[in-house]
Amino acid sequence: MPSRIAAAVATSALSLGALALGAGAATAAPSAPAAGGAPAVSARAAAVDQCSYQVVRDDDSRYVYSVSAVAGGVSRVLPVQKEDFVRFSGTWRVVVQVDACAGGTGQAPTTFRVTGKLDNPDGYDSSVPRTIRSNDFKPAASSVIPKAPAVTSVDRLDAATVRVNWKPAQGNPDQVMLMETKPFYSSEIGIWHPYTFQRDVQGGATSMDRKLERDSDIKDRRHSYWMRVVKDGFVSDLRAEKPVTIEP
């Protein structure tokens, strides 16, 4: 897919998808330090396992971001294992899981920093910062990463409806979400394409009914479901998510 079309798909899907959820579109973070010298990027990190770390940051779409870590006095940019937008109580943040072992010194990182480079500097006034950064921050322990419940089954109720069932969430998370990837129609470019929605789960619920998209113009009919939880500003391990996929 040409990059111009891909960009249109992403922009249209994010705005329309958020509207469908009643969550509002993702908002851009400030691009320059606020009063009092606050960093331009707010971020935090926690260990997922011995090599992987989760970094949660705010986002200004004009910038391309990287995560650096310091270990043994050496700073280096970490490769990304997985990345996604996640809604925290109505605010969209970017969650990045990075690999601290690849090409490293064997020592665990002591501090992290997020850096954003302006993606198209020639397209912006010189007053727009070309580089933005977070403060250096230390990673929290792996115990702060919450665990998402597993999807146990997806049962067909009728030709156009399924019931997604999952185990009860443990540890009193702040949010429980049913993640749903399904065909989504973009009116701006006139095609159906896969898009992922975050469906907030009511407290204590262990199932949700979902409608299947069955339009005859849909080529990729797959619908996928998995669970995600948020607690104290961190998200369940994105790499551990195992979608259950069905076709209408």
GROMACS .gro file of N, CA and C in nm, residues 50-149:
model
  300
   50GLN      N    1   1.373  -1.005   3.206
   50GLN     CA    2   1.514  -0.977   3.222
   50GLN      C    3   1.569  -0.887   3.111
   51CYS      N    4   1.511  -0.896   2.992
   51CYS     CA    5   1.562  -0.819   2.879
   51CYS      C    6   1.467  -0.709   2.832
   52SER      N    7   1.338  -0.725   2.852
   52SER     CA    8   1.239  -0.634   2.795
   52SER      C    9   1.193  -0.530   2.896
   53TYR      N   10   1.170  -0.410   2.845
   53TYR     CA   11   1.120  -0.300   2.928
   53TYR      C   12   1.005  -0.233   2.857
   54GLN      N   13   0.906  -0.194   2.935
   54GLN     CA   14   0.793  -0.119   2.883
   54GLN      C   15   0.815   0.030   2.910
   55VAL      N   16   0.801   0.111   2.806
   55VAL     CA   17   0.812   0.256   2.820
   55VAL      C   18   0.679   0.316   2.777
   56VAL      N   19   0.618   0.394   2.864
   56VAL     CA   20   0.490   0.460   2.836
   56VAL      C   21   0.519   0.608   2.821
   57ARG      N   22   0.482   0.665   2.706
   57ARG     CA   23   0.510   0.807   2.680
   57ARG      C   24   0.391   0.875   2.617
   58ASP      N   25   0.389   1.009   2.628
   58ASP     CA   26   0.289   1.084   2.552
   58ASP      C   27   0.342   1.102   2.410
   59ASP      N   28   0.262   1.164   2.324
   59ASP     CA   29   0.295   1.160   2.182
   59ASP      C   30   0.259   1.290   2.112
   60ASP      N   31   0.351   1.338   2.032
   60ASP     CA   32   0.326   1.446   1.937
   60ASP      C   33   0.359   1.388   1.800
   61SER      N   34   0.258   1.372   1.715
   61SER     CA   35   0.274   1.298   1.590
   61SER      C   36   0.371   1.363   1.492
   62ARG      N   37   0.415   1.484   1.519
   62ARG     CA   38   0.513   1.548   1.430
   62ARG      C   39   0.652   1.488   1.447
   63TYR      N   40   0.673   1.412   1.554
   63TYR     CA   41   0.806   1.363   1.588
   63TYR      C   42   0.819   1.213   1.572
   64VAL      N   43   0.941   1.169   1.543
   64VAL     CA   44   0.977   1.027   1.542
   64VAL      C   45   1.058   1.001   1.669
   65TYR      N   46   1.018   0.900   1.746
   65TYR     CA   47   1.073   0.881   1.879
   65TYR      C   48   1.168   0.762   1.886
   66SER      N   49   1.260   0.771   1.981
   66SER     CA   50   1.348   0.658   2.014
   66SER      C   51   1.364   0.652   2.165
   67VAL      N   52   1.397   0.532   2.214
   67VAL     CA   53   1.421   0.511   2.356
   67VAL      C   54   1.568   0.474   2.374
   68SER      N   55   1.639   0.548   2.458
   68SER     CA   56   1.778   0.519   2.488
   68SER      C   57   1.789   0.471   2.632
   69ALA      N   58   1.889   0.385   2.656
   69ALA     CA   59   1.914   0.334   2.791
   69ALA      C   60   2.061   0.349   2.823
   70VAL      N   61   2.089   0.367   2.950
   70VAL     CA   62   2.227   0.375   2.997
   70VAL      C   63   2.256   0.252   3.081
   71ALA      N   64   2.362   0.179   3.047
   71ALA     CA   65   2.406   0.063   3.124
   71ALA      C   66   2.558   0.061   3.121
   72GLY      N   67   2.620   0.051   3.238
   72GLY     CA   68   2.765   0.051   3.244
   72GLY      C   69   2.828   0.178   3.191
   73GLY      N   70   2.755   0.289   3.204
   73GLY     CA   71   2.806   0.416   3.156
   73GLY      C   72   2.793   0.439   3.007
   74VAL      N   73   2.733   0.344   2.936
   74VAL     CA   74   2.717   0.354   2.790
   74VAL      C   75   2.571   0.375   2.756
   75SER      N   76   2.544   0.475   2.671
   75SER     CA   77   2.408   0.504   2.627
   75SER      C   78   2.388   0.451   2.486
   76ARG      N   79   2.273   0.386   2.463
   76ARG     CA   80   2.244   0.336   2.329
   76ARG      C   81   2.094   0.331   2.306
   77VAL      N   82   2.055   0.340   2.178
   77VAL     CA   83   1.914   0.332   2.139
   77VAL      C   84   1.872   0.186   2.138
   78LEU      N   85   1.755   0.158   2.196
   78LEU     CA   86   1.708   0.020   2.210
   78LEU      C   87   1.612  -0.018   2.096
   79PRO      N   88   1.624  -0.139   2.043
   79PRO     CA   89   1.529  -0.185   1.939
   79PRO      C   90   1.391  -0.207   1.998
   80VAL      N   91   1.291  -0.179   1.917
   80VAL     CA   92   1.151  -0.191   1.960
   80VAL      C   93   1.102  -0.333   1.933
   81GLN      N   94   1.039  -0.394   2.034
   81GLN     CA   95   0.977  -0.525   2.017
   81GLN      C   96   0.831  -0.512   1.975
   82LYS      N   97   0.762  -0.417   2.035
   82LYS     CA   98   0.621  -0.395   2.002
   82LYS      C   99   0.581  -0.256   2.047
   83GLU      N  100   0.486  -0.196   1.977
   83GLU     CA  101   0.443  -0.060   2.007
   83GLU      C  102   0.295  -0.046   1.976
   84ASP      N  103   0.224   0.032   2.059
   84ASP     CA  104   0.081   0.050   2.034
   84ASP      C  105   0.032   0.175   2.106
   85PHE      N  106  -0.077   0.232   2.056
   85PHE     CA  107  -0.148   0.337   2.127
   85PHE      C  108  -0.241   0.270   2.229
   86VAL      N  109  -0.244   0.324   2.351
   86VAL     CA  110  -0.329   0.270   2.456
   86VAL      C  111  -0.401   0.386   2.523
   87ARG      N  112  -0.530   0.365   2.552
   87ARG     CA  113  -0.609   0.471   2.615
   87ARG      C  114  -0.606   0.455   2.767
   88PHE      N  115  -0.553   0.555   2.835
   88PHE     CA  116  -0.548   0.558   2.981
   88PHE      C  117  -0.653   0.657   3.029
   89SER      N  118  -0.766   0.607   3.077
   89SER     CA  119  -0.872   0.695   3.131
   89SER      C  120  -0.904   0.810   3.035
   90GLY      N  121  -0.917   0.778   2.908
   90GLY     CA  122  -0.955   0.877   2.809
   90GLY      C  123  -0.839   0.950   2.744
   91THR      N  124  -0.717   0.929   2.791
   91THR     CA  125  -0.599   0.993   2.733
   91THR      C  126  -0.516   0.890   2.658
   92TRP      N  127  -0.484   0.919   2.533
   92TRP     CA  128  -0.406   0.825   2.453
   92TRP      C  129  -0.258   0.842   2.481
   93ARG      N  130  -0.189   0.730   2.504
   93ARG     CA  131  -0.045   0.728   2.525
   93ARG      C  132   0.014   0.619   2.434
   94VAL      N  133   0.144   0.629   2.409
   94VAL     CA  134   0.213   0.527   2.332
   94VAL      C  135   0.287   0.435   2.428
   95VAL      N  136   0.266   0.304   2.411
   95VAL     CA  137   0.335   0.205   2.491
   95VAL      C  138   0.433   0.131   2.401
   96VAL      N  139   0.561   0.136   2.439
   96VAL     CA  140   0.667   0.074   2.360
   96VAL      C  141   0.736  -0.031   2.446
   97GLN      N  142   0.753  -0.152   2.392
   97GLN     CA  143   0.833  -0.252   2.460
   97GLN      C  144   0.964  -0.267   2.385
   98VAL      N  145   1.075  -0.247   2.456
   98VAL     CA  146   1.206  -0.243   2.394
   98VAL      C  147   1.294  -0.355   2.448
   99ASP      N  148   1.395  -0.392   2.369
   99ASP     CA  149   1.485  -0.501   2.404
   99ASP      C  150   1.616  -0.442   2.454
  100ALA      N  151   1.644  -0.458   2.583
  100ALA     CA  152   1.765  -0.403   2.643
  100ALA      C  153   1.883  -0.498   2.634
  101CYS      N  154   1.863  -0.621   2.584
  101CYS     CA  155   1.971  -0.719   2.576
  101CYS      C  156   2.038  -0.721   2.439
  102ALA      N  157   1.965  -0.684   2.334
  102ALA     CA  158   2.019  -0.693   2.198
  102ALA      C  159   2.138  -0.599   2.183
  103GLY      N  160   2.255  -0.656   2.155
  103GLY     CA  161   2.374  -0.577   2.132
  103GLY      C  162   2.423  -0.501   2.253
  104GLY      N  163   2.382  -0.544   2.371
  104GLY     CA  164   2.415  -0.469   2.493
  104GLY      C  165   2.537  -0.521   2.565
  105THR      N  166   2.559  -0.467   2.684
  105THR     CA  167   2.675  -0.501   2.766
  105THR      C  168   2.648  -0.614   2.862
  106GLY      N  169   2.523  -0.660   2.869
  106GLY     CA  170   2.487  -0.762   2.964
  106GLY      C  171   2.443  -0.705   3.097
  107GLN      N  172   2.455  -0.573   3.112
  107GLN     CA  173   2.411  -0.508   3.235
  107GLN      C  174   2.272  -0.450   3.216
  108ALA      N  175   2.191  -0.456   3.322
  108ALA     CA  176   2.057  -0.400   3.316
  108ALA      C  177   2.065  -0.248   3.307
  109PRO      N  178   1.980  -0.184   3.230
  109PRO     CA  179   1.981  -0.037   3.221
  109PRO      C  180   1.954   0.027   3.357
  110THR      N  181   2.022   0.136   3.381
  110THR     CA  182   2.001   0.211   3.506
  110THR      C  183   1.906   0.328   3.485
  111THR      N  184   1.908   0.387   3.366
  111THR     CA  185   1.818   0.498   3.333
  111THR      C  186   1.776   0.490   3.187
  112PHE      N  187   1.664   0.556   3.158
  112PHE     CA  188   1.612   0.565   3.022
  112PHE      C  189   1.589   0.711   2.986
  113ARG      N  190   1.582   0.737   2.855
  113ARG     CA  191   1.543   0.868   2.806
  113ARG      C  192   1.471   0.850   2.673
  114VAL      N  193   1.365   0.927   2.651
  114VAL     CA  194   1.293   0.928   2.523
  114VAL      C  195   1.331   1.054   2.448
  115THR      N  196   1.365   1.038   2.319
  115THR     CA  197   1.401   1.151   2.233
  115THR      C  198   1.310   1.152   2.111
  116GLY      N  199   1.259   1.270   2.076
  116GLY     CA  200   1.178   1.286   1.955
  116GLY      C  201   1.247   1.377   1.856
  117LYS      N  202   1.259   1.334   1.732
  117LYS     CA  203   1.318   1.414   1.624
  117LYS      C  204   1.207   1.458   1.529
  118LEU      N  205   1.201   1.585   1.497
  118LEU     CA  206   1.097   1.636   1.407
  118LEU      C  207   1.105   1.563   1.274
  119ASP      N  208   0.994   1.504   1.233
  119ASP     CA  209   0.993   1.414   1.118
  119ASP      C  210   1.017   1.488   0.986
  120ASN      N  211   0.963   1.609   0.972
  120ASN     CA  212   0.975   1.686   0.847
  120ASN      C  213   1.011   1.830   0.881
  121PRO      N  214   1.134   1.854   0.923
  121PRO     CA  215   1.170   1.987   0.972
  121PRO      C  216   1.150   2.098   0.870
  122ASP      N  217   1.164   2.067   0.741
  122ASP     CA  218   1.145   2.171   0.639
  122ASP      C  219   1.001   2.217   0.629
  123GLY      N  220   0.909   2.138   0.684
  123GLY     CA  221   0.768   2.174   0.677
  123GLY      C  222   0.719   2.256   0.794
  124TYR      N  223   0.808   2.292   0.885
  124TYR     CA  224   0.768   2.365   1.005
  124TYR      C  225   0.852   2.491   1.023
  125ASP      N  226   0.791   2.589   1.086
  125ASP     CA  227   0.861   2.712   1.121
  125ASP      C  228   0.981   2.681   1.210
  126SER      N  229   1.081   2.766   1.204
  126SER     CA  230   1.202   2.743   1.283
  126SER      C  231   1.178   2.748   1.433
  127SER      N  232   1.063   2.803   1.475
  127SER     CA  233   1.033   2.810   1.618
  127SER      C  234   0.992   2.674   1.675
  128VAL      N  235   0.956   2.579   1.588
  128VAL     CA  236   0.919   2.445   1.634
  128VAL      C  237   1.046   2.368   1.667
  129PRO      N  238   1.061   2.317   1.790
  129PRO     CA  239   1.183   2.246   1.828
  129PRO      C  240   1.211   2.127   1.736
  130ARG      N  241   1.335   2.114   1.691
  130ARG     CA  242   1.374   2.002   1.606
  130ARG      C  243   1.392   1.874   1.686
  131THR      N  244   1.424   1.888   1.813
  131THR     CA  245   1.443   1.773   1.901
  131THR      C  246   1.375   1.799   2.035
  132ILE      N  247   1.302   1.700   2.084
  132ILE     CA  248   1.241   1.710   2.217
  132ILE      C  249   1.284   1.588   2.297
  133ARG      N  250   1.290   1.602   2.430
  133ARG     CA  251   1.338   1.492   2.513
  133ARG      C  252   1.259   1.484   2.643
  134SER      N  253   1.266   1.367   2.701
  134SER     CA  254   1.217   1.350   2.838
  134SER      C  255   1.334   1.371   2.933
  135ASN      N  256   1.305   1.381   3.061
  135ASN     CA  257   1.410   1.369   3.160
  135ASN      C  258   1.460   1.226   3.164
  136ASP      N  259   1.577   1.204   3.221
  136ASP     CA  260   1.622   1.068   3.247
  136ASP      C  261   1.534   1.008   3.358
  137PHE      N  262   1.495   0.881   3.341
  137PHE     CA  263   1.408   0.819   3.442
  137PHE      C  264   1.451   0.675   3.464
  138LYS      N  265   1.433   0.629   3.588
  138LYS     CA  266   1.473   0.493   3.626
  138LYS      C  267   1.355   0.398   3.606
  139PRO      N  268   1.385   0.273   3.567
  139PRO     CA  269   1.276   0.177   3.548
  139PRO      C  270   1.224   0.123   3.680
  140ALA      N  271   1.093   0.100   3.684
  140ALA     CA  272   1.030   0.036   3.799
  140ALA      C  273   1.047  -0.115   3.787
  141ALA      N  274   1.016  -0.185   3.895
  141ALA     CA  275   1.029  -0.332   3.897
  141ALA      C  276   0.921  -0.397   3.812
  142SER      N  277   0.945  -0.522   3.774
  142SER     CA  278   0.851  -0.593   3.687
  142SER      C  279   0.716  -0.616   3.755
  143SER      N  280   0.712  -0.608   3.886
  143SER     CA  281   0.588  -0.632   3.959
  143SER      C  282   0.480  -0.530   3.928
  144VAL      N  283   0.517  -0.414   3.870
  144VAL     CA  284   0.416  -0.312   3.839
  144VAL      C  285   0.344  -0.341   3.707
  145ILE      N  286   0.396  -0.433   3.626
  145ILE     CA  287   0.330  -0.467   3.500
  145ILE      C  288   0.212  -0.558   3.530
  146PRO      N  289   0.089  -0.515   3.501
  146PRO     CA  290  -0.029  -0.598   3.533
  146PRO      C  291  -0.043  -0.716   3.437
  147LYS      N  292  -0.122  -0.814   3.478
  147LYS     CA  293  -0.147  -0.933   3.396
  147LYS      C  294  -0.288  -0.929   3.339
  148ALA      N  295  -0.298  -0.951   3.210
  148ALA     CA  296  -0.429  -0.952   3.145
  148ALA      C  297  -0.491  -1.091   3.153
  149PRO      N  298  -0.623  -1.099   3.171
  149PRO     CA  299  -0.689  -1.231   3.169
  149PRO      C  300  -0.690  -1.288   3.028
   0.00000   0.00000   0.00000
